[in-house]
Short mmCIF file of C-alpha atoms and ligand atoms in Angstrom, two decimals:
data_model
loop_
_atom_site.label_atom_id
_atom_site.label_comp_id
_atom_site.label_asym_id
_atom_site.label_seq_id
_atom_site.Cartn_x
_atom_site.Cartn_y
_atom_site.Cartn_z
CA MET K 204 20.20 1.44 -0.87
CA ILE K 205 20.22 -1.03 -3.73
CA ALA K 206 22.91 -0.19 -6.50
CA ALA K 207 21.25 1.48 -9.57
CA ALA K 208 18.04 -0.87 -9.65
CA GLY K 209 15.35 -2.08 -11.86
CA ARG K 210 11.96 -2.26 -10.46
CA PHE K 211 8.46 -3.43 -10.02
CA ALA K 212 5.39 -1.65 -8.36
CA PRO K 213 2.07 -2.73 -7.86
CA SER K 214 -0.56 -1.04 -6.42
CA PRO K 215 -2.02 -3.87 -4.04
CA THR K 216 -5.02 -3.54 -4.98
CA GLY K 217 -6.52 -7.23 -6.18
CA GLU K 218 -4.97 -10.12 -7.56
CA LEU K 219 -1.92 -9.34 -10.17
CA HIS K 220 -3.03 -11.21 -13.13
CA LEU K 221 -1.06 -12.20 -16.55
CA GLY K 222 -0.51 -8.77 -17.39
CA ASN K 223 1.13 -7.51 -14.33
CA LEU K 224 2.65 -10.58 -14.51
CA ARG K 225 4.06 -10.29 -17.66
CA THR K 226 5.07 -6.97 -16.85
CA ALA K 227 7.10 -7.57 -13.79
CA LEU K 228 8.80 -10.24 -15.68
CA VAL K 229 10.09 -7.91 -17.82
CA ALA K 230 10.89 -6.01 -15.64
CA TRP K 231 13.23 -8.19 -13.99
CA LEU K 232 14.48 -10.08 -16.77
CA SER K 233 15.81 -6.16 -17.89
CA ALA K 234 17.04 -5.27 -14.76
CA ARG K 235 18.71 -8.53 -13.71
CA SER K 236 20.42 -9.36 -17.59
CA GLN K 237 22.05 -5.64 -16.74
CA GLY K 238 23.04 -6.61 -13.29
CA LEU K 239 21.07 -4.47 -12.38
CA GLY K 240 19.34 -4.82 -8.18
CA PHE K 241 15.74 -4.92 -8.48
CA VAL K 242 13.01 -3.34 -6.00
CA VAL K 243 9.52 -4.03 -5.24
CA ARG K 244 7.26 -1.35 -4.48
CA MET K 245 4.06 -0.93 -3.55
CA GLU K 246 2.12 1.77 -4.76
CA ASP K 247 -1.17 1.76 -1.71
CA LEU K 248 -1.44 5.67 -1.88
CA ASP K 249 -5.41 4.82 -1.70
CA LEU K 250 -5.73 2.91 1.71
CA ILE K 251 -9.44 2.34 1.08
CA THR K 252 -8.84 0.24 -2.37
CA SER K 253 -5.62 -1.56 -0.75
CA SER K 254 -4.70 -3.69 1.80
CA PRO K 255 -1.72 -5.86 3.06
CA VAL K 256 -4.10 -9.68 1.74
CA HIS K 257 -3.73 -8.48 -1.70
CA GLU K 258 0.56 -7.24 -1.34
CA SER K 259 0.79 -10.62 0.22
CA SER K 260 -0.67 -12.49 -2.37
CA GLN K 261 1.60 -10.35 -4.95
CA LEU K 262 4.70 -11.19 -3.03
CA SER K 263 3.74 -14.82 -3.05
CA ALA K 264 3.07 -14.73 -6.98
CA LEU K 265 6.47 -12.75 -8.03
CA ALA K 266 8.75 -15.57 -5.65
CA ALA K 267 6.31 -18.59 -7.19
CA MET K 268 7.85 -17.07 -10.66
CA GLY K 269 11.67 -17.02 -9.27
CA LEU K 270 11.39 -13.31 -9.63
CA ASP K 271 13.63 -12.05 -6.84
CA TRP K 272 13.95 -8.19 -4.90
CA ASP K 273 16.65 -6.88 -2.94
CA GLY K 274 16.11 -5.01 -0.09
CA ASP K 275 12.99 -4.04 1.71
CA VAL K 276 9.38 -3.61 0.09
CA VAL K 277 8.59 -0.16 0.22
CA ARG K 278 5.08 1.42 0.63
CA GLN K 279 3.90 5.07 -0.10
CA SER K 280 1.44 4.82 2.60
CA GLU K 281 4.05 5.03 4.41
CA ARG K 282 6.76 7.33 2.88
CA PHE K 283 3.74 10.80 3.27
CA ALA K 284 5.87 12.85 4.62
CA ARG K 285 8.34 12.94 1.61
CA TYR K 286 5.81 13.72 -0.47
CA GLU K 287 5.32 16.84 1.37
CA ASP K 288 8.91 17.47 1.49
CA ALA K 289 8.49 17.51 -2.73
CA ILE K 290 5.19 19.76 -3.00
CA ALA K 291 7.02 22.32 -0.48
CA VAL K 292 10.01 22.60 -2.46
CA LEU K 293 7.61 22.93 -5.99
CA THR K 294 4.99 25.38 -3.93
CA ALA K 295 8.18 27.07 -3.14
CA ARG K 296 9.20 27.83 -6.46
CA GLY K 297 6.01 28.90 -8.08
CA HIS K 298 4.57 25.29 -9.35
CA THR K 299 1.52 24.73 -7.58
CA TYR K 300 -1.40 25.97 -7.20
CA PRO K 301 -4.73 25.24 -5.80
CA CYS K 302 -7.97 23.68 -7.85
CA TYR K 303 -11.28 23.63 -6.30
CA CYS K 304 -12.76 22.06 -10.02
CA THR K 305 -15.24 19.06 -9.20
CA ARG K 306 -14.84 16.22 -11.72
CA ARG K 307 -18.16 17.46 -13.56
CA GLU K 308 -16.97 21.04 -13.98
CA ILE K 309 -13.62 19.86 -15.73
CA ARG K 310 -15.65 17.53 -17.88
CA GLU K 311 -18.06 20.53 -18.49
CA ALA K 312 -15.11 23.12 -19.09
CA SER K 313 -12.91 20.09 -21.20
CA SER K 314 -15.05 19.94 -24.31
CA ALA K 315 -15.74 24.02 -23.90
CA PRO K 316 -14.51 25.12 -26.62
CA GLN K 317 -12.20 27.27 -24.96
CA GLY K 318 -11.00 24.03 -23.13
CA ALA K 319 -8.18 23.45 -26.23
CA LEU K 320 -5.84 22.75 -24.51
CA ALA K 321 -7.87 19.75 -22.52
CA ALA K 322 -6.97 17.03 -25.00
CA ASP K 323 -7.77 13.54 -23.45
CA GLY K 324 -8.86 14.16 -20.32
CA THR K 325 -6.39 16.47 -19.26
CA TYR K 326 -7.22 19.69 -16.52
CA PRO K 327 -7.45 22.94 -18.82
CA GLY K 328 -6.61 25.48 -15.97
CA THR K 329 -9.21 26.48 -14.90
CA CYS K 330 -8.37 27.37 -11.43
CA ARG K 331 -4.84 28.56 -12.72
CA HIS K 332 -5.16 31.76 -12.57
CA LEU K 333 -8.09 32.35 -9.55
CA ASP K 334 -8.16 35.67 -7.38
CA ASP K 335 -8.46 35.30 -3.86
CA ALA K 336 -11.40 36.47 -3.79
CA LEU K 337 -12.51 33.54 -5.55
CA ARG K 338 -10.04 31.50 -3.96
CA SER K 339 -11.67 32.55 -0.31
CA ARG K 340 -15.53 32.16 -1.75
CA TYR K 341 -15.03 28.64 -2.74
CA ALA K 342 -12.96 27.78 1.18
CA ALA K 343 -16.11 29.63 2.46
CA GLU K 344 -18.78 27.38 1.04
CA GLY K 345 -16.39 24.66 2.42
CA ARG K 346 -14.47 23.02 -0.99
CA ARG K 347 -11.68 21.32 -0.42
CA PRO K 348 -9.43 22.46 -3.34
CA ALA K 349 -6.53 19.21 -4.73
CA LEU K 350 -3.12 20.87 -5.47
CA ARG K 351 -1.84 21.25 -9.10
CA LEU K 352 1.13 21.19 -11.04
CA PHE K 353 2.10 24.72 -12.77
CA ALA K 354 3.09 23.16 -16.06
CA ASP K 355 3.12 26.17 -18.18
CA ASP K 356 2.36 24.61 -20.96
CA ALA K 357 5.58 22.40 -21.27
CA VAL K 358 6.62 20.59 -23.72
CA VAL K 359 8.35 17.66 -23.03
CA GLU K 360 9.96 14.60 -24.94
CA VAL K 361 11.20 11.08 -23.68
CA VAL K 362 12.41 8.67 -25.20
CA ASP K 363 10.72 5.89 -24.76
CA GLU K 364 13.16 2.34 -25.53
CA ILE K 365 10.78 0.72 -27.04
CA HIS K 366 8.02 2.83 -28.38
CA GLY K 367 10.22 6.02 -29.55
CA LEU K 368 10.14 9.22 -29.44
CA VAL K 369 6.93 10.81 -27.06
CA ARG K 370 6.27 14.22 -27.19
CA VAL K 371 3.74 16.26 -25.40
CA VAL K 372 2.32 19.13 -24.08
CA VAL K 373 2.67 18.48 -19.80
CA ASP K 374 -0.86 19.54 -17.89
CA ASP K 375 -1.28 20.91 -15.04
CA VAL K 376 -1.57 17.21 -12.96
CA VAL K 377 -2.89 16.79 -9.77
CA LEU K 378 0.12 16.65 -7.04
CA ARG K 379 -2.46 16.18 -3.74
CA ARG K 380 -6.02 15.29 -4.17
CA ASN K 381 -8.37 17.01 -2.19
CA ASP K 382 -8.81 14.60 0.32
CA GLY K 383 -5.05 15.03 1.10
CA VAL K 384 -3.59 11.82 -0.52
CA PRO K 385 -0.70 12.38 -2.57
CA ALA K 386 -1.42 12.10 -6.47
CA TYR K 387 0.57 9.17 -7.76
CA ASN K 388 2.16 11.14 -10.57
CA LEU K 389 3.96 12.72 -7.81
CA ALA K 390 5.08 10.07 -5.46
CA VAL K 391 6.24 7.63 -8.89
CA VAL K 392 8.90 10.59 -9.05
CA VAL K 393 9.61 11.12 -5.33
CA ASP K 394 10.33 7.45 -4.54
CA ASP K 395 12.26 6.74 -8.06
CA ALA K 396 15.03 8.35 -7.19
CA ALA K 397 15.08 7.55 -3.20
CA GLN K 398 15.08 4.38 -4.32
CA ASP K 399 17.72 4.61 -7.15
CA VAL K 400 15.72 3.44 -10.05
CA ALA K 401 18.08 3.34 -12.86
CA GLU K 402 15.11 2.37 -15.65
CA VAL K 403 11.43 2.28 -15.37
CA VAL K 404 10.00 -0.76 -16.62
CA ARG K 405 5.87 -0.44 -16.60
CA GLY K 406 2.52 -1.02 -18.57
CA ASP K 407 2.23 0.95 -22.31
CA ASP K 408 -0.85 2.65 -20.57
CA LEU K 409 1.29 4.60 -18.24
CA LEU K 410 3.94 6.50 -21.15
CA SER K 411 1.45 8.92 -21.62
CA SER K 412 2.00 9.73 -17.95
CA THR K 413 5.87 9.65 -18.17
CA PRO K 414 6.87 13.22 -20.21
CA ARG K 415 4.44 14.61 -16.59
CA HIS K 416 7.58 12.11 -14.56
CA VAL K 417 9.87 13.84 -16.61
CA LEU K 418 8.88 17.65 -15.95
CA LEU K 419 8.62 16.88 -12.47
CA GLN K 420 12.09 15.27 -12.20
CA GLY K 421 13.59 18.30 -13.73
CA LEU K 422 11.51 20.84 -11.85
CA LEU K 423 12.32 18.82 -8.08
CA GLY K 424 16.01 17.97 -9.45
CA LEU K 425 16.11 14.69 -9.54
CA PRO K 426 17.43 12.33 -11.89
CA THR K 427 15.63 10.67 -15.09
CA PRO K 428 15.78 7.01 -15.56
CA ARG K 429 15.36 5.09 -18.93
CA TYR K 430 11.65 4.38 -19.90
CA ARG K 431 10.36 0.39 -21.43
CA HIS K 432 7.38 0.18 -21.85
CA VAL K 433 5.91 -2.99 -21.59
CA SER K 434 2.31 -3.77 -24.41
CA LEU K 435 -0.55 -4.36 -22.40
CA VAL K 436 -2.48 -7.90 -22.37
CA LEU K 437 -5.76 -8.07 -23.40
CA GLY K 438 -9.17 -9.94 -23.27
CA ALA K 439 -10.49 -11.40 -26.16
CA ASP K 440 -12.94 -7.72 -26.23
CA GLY K 441 -9.43 -5.82 -27.02
CA VAL K 442 -10.57 -4.34 -23.45
CA ARG K 443 -6.78 -3.94 -21.07
CA LEU K 444 -7.04 -7.92 -19.21
CA ALA K 445 -9.29 -8.25 -15.75
CA LYS K 446 -10.44 -11.15 -14.03
CA ARG K 447 -13.54 -11.20 -16.53
CA HIS K 448 -11.79 -12.42 -19.05
CA GLY K 449 -11.21 -15.49 -17.95
CA ALA K 450 -8.66 -17.49 -16.60
CA VAL K 451 -6.18 -14.96 -16.10
CA THR K 452 -4.80 -14.93 -12.18
CA PRO K 453 -1.87 -17.34 -11.03
CA GLY K 454 -4.75 -19.19 -9.41
CA GLN K 455 -7.31 -19.75 -11.77
CA LEU K 456 -4.49 -21.32 -14.12
CA ALA K 457 -4.05 -23.42 -11.92
CA GLU K 458 -7.75 -24.68 -11.18
CA MET K 459 -7.04 -24.92 -15.53
CA GLY K 460 -4.24 -27.92 -14.13
CA ILE K 461 -1.65 -24.43 -15.42
CA GLY K 462 1.21 -24.40 -12.89
CA THR K 463 3.86 -21.71 -12.43
CA ALA K 464 6.42 -23.63 -14.71
CA GLN K 465 3.85 -23.56 -17.88
CA MET K 466 2.84 -20.04 -17.19
CA LEU K 467 5.89 -18.95 -16.79
CA GLY K 468 6.59 -20.26 -20.55
CA LEU K 469 3.59 -18.76 -21.74
CA LEU K 470 4.77 -15.61 -20.85
CA ALA K 471 7.73 -15.41 -22.65
CA SER K 472 6.52 -16.77 -25.44
CA SER K 473 4.19 -13.94 -25.55
CA LEU K 474 7.61 -11.48 -25.31
CA GLY K 475 9.39 -13.30 -28.16
CA LEU K 476 11.35 -15.05 -25.18
CA ALA K 477 10.73 -18.56 -25.72
CA GLU K 478 8.74 -20.85 -28.42
CA PRO K 479 5.77 -21.71 -27.20
CA GLY K 480 5.44 -24.59 -24.73
CA GLU K 481 9.15 -24.58 -24.11
CA VAL K 482 9.72 -25.13 -20.45
CA VAL K 483 11.86 -22.14 -19.33
CA THR K 484 12.41 -20.50 -15.91
CA ALA K 485 13.08 -16.99 -14.79
CA HIS K 486 16.64 -17.19 -13.88
CA GLY K 487 16.83 -18.90 -17.35
CA LEU K 488 15.10 -16.40 -19.25
CA ILE K 489 18.17 -13.81 -18.30
CA GLU K 490 20.85 -14.87 -20.27
CA ARG K 491 17.98 -14.83 -23.60
CA PHE K 492 16.75 -11.30 -22.64
CA ARG K 493 16.86 -8.75 -25.55
CA LEU K 494 14.83 -5.44 -26.22
CA ASP K 495 14.37 -5.61 -28.93
CA VAL K 496 13.02 -8.69 -29.60
CA LEU K 497 9.89 -6.94 -26.88
CA PRO K 498 6.31 -7.33 -29.12
CA ARG K 499 4.98 -3.79 -29.38
CA GLU K 500 1.90 -4.66 -30.00
CA PRO K 501 -0.59 -6.12 -27.34
CA TRP K 502 -0.81 -9.77 -26.79
CA VAL K 503 -4.46 -11.35 -26.41
CA LEU K 504 -5.01 -13.58 -24.36
CA PRO K 505 -4.83 -17.18 -26.11
CA PRO K 506 -8.64 -18.83 -26.53
CA ASN K 507 -8.62 -21.44 -24.34
CA LEU K 508 -7.73 -19.35 -21.24
CA GLN K 509 -10.96 -16.99 -22.29
CA ARG K 510 -13.46 -16.97 -20.26
CA SER K 511 -12.60 -20.71 -19.33
CA VAL K 512 -12.94 -19.58 -15.91
CA SER K 513 -15.86 -17.48 -14.11
N1 LIG Y 1040 1.60 0.88 -9.29
C1 LIG Y 1040 0.77 1.42 -11.47
C2 LIG Y 1040 0.14 0.13 -11.03
O1 LIG Y 1040 0.20 -0.85 -10.61
C3 LIG Y 1040 2.31 1.01 -11.71
C4 LIG Y 1040 3.06 2.42 -11.95
C5 LIG Y 1040 4.27 2.44 -12.25
O2 LIG Y 1040 5.59 1.31 -12.31
O3 LIG Y 1040 4.90 3.80 -12.35
O4 LIG Y 1040 -0.46 0.33 -12.71
#
């Protein structure tokens, strides 16, 4: 195992874009500036949307930026048995239950007045206390259950090192989907512990999921890493960056004559780690890295890159 590490854990479902690469850069700089290892994990649980082609393009993009990693790349698709072991532990301790709800039923239950617990699309707890008769009926109807965490309305606090305190009631998150695939929220907890991850640096879209992870760590007897959630990159429309916003992948930028070095400079200056237009290398940024200069606000794709490539 790599000594206590930072990590980057992309889903190999497409090319990495400026948003992902910016997060990867912070994760790598943060780890390396503290002398930590750095591991890469492919979050390819969803075998339909993940592909080895995307995996290799993502690894090449990281390497081209000078972001190196220690040890072999880990693939979640090869670790289902580990996730099932964790599910067995939670189940033995009474922390799981089968959920037969369809998406539509969850939506409807969440908008009903008694679904007050279900803020923000979280699960309203419909199947928490199903009696055996109803469970058998659903099974007889051929409904395949997902498995949920019985979170018992736990209130969890996390202190993110960029955003500060987050305090929420954890919902009964899915641990195993009804097609048998383990869920991200479980796998991430199992893997961060297995890879001895000391700090998790990732996009701040996942900040609200972090209390779920911390609760699961506690229930599974696993350590809680430090959390540093990096602000996202947005398109001109204020929506999280996607290819349609313009020149956002290394390939698209290259078509505009913007090479890797220039892209790195752009990302570094968006993070407050370089002057605009400055030429930098990833290694050269290690000694400049400072957590307190990182912006909490999202970075909007610069106008010259917006929608300039279709
Ligand atoms: N696989 C997730 C993504 O690509 C990141 C998960 C994480 O860093 O915990 O958005």
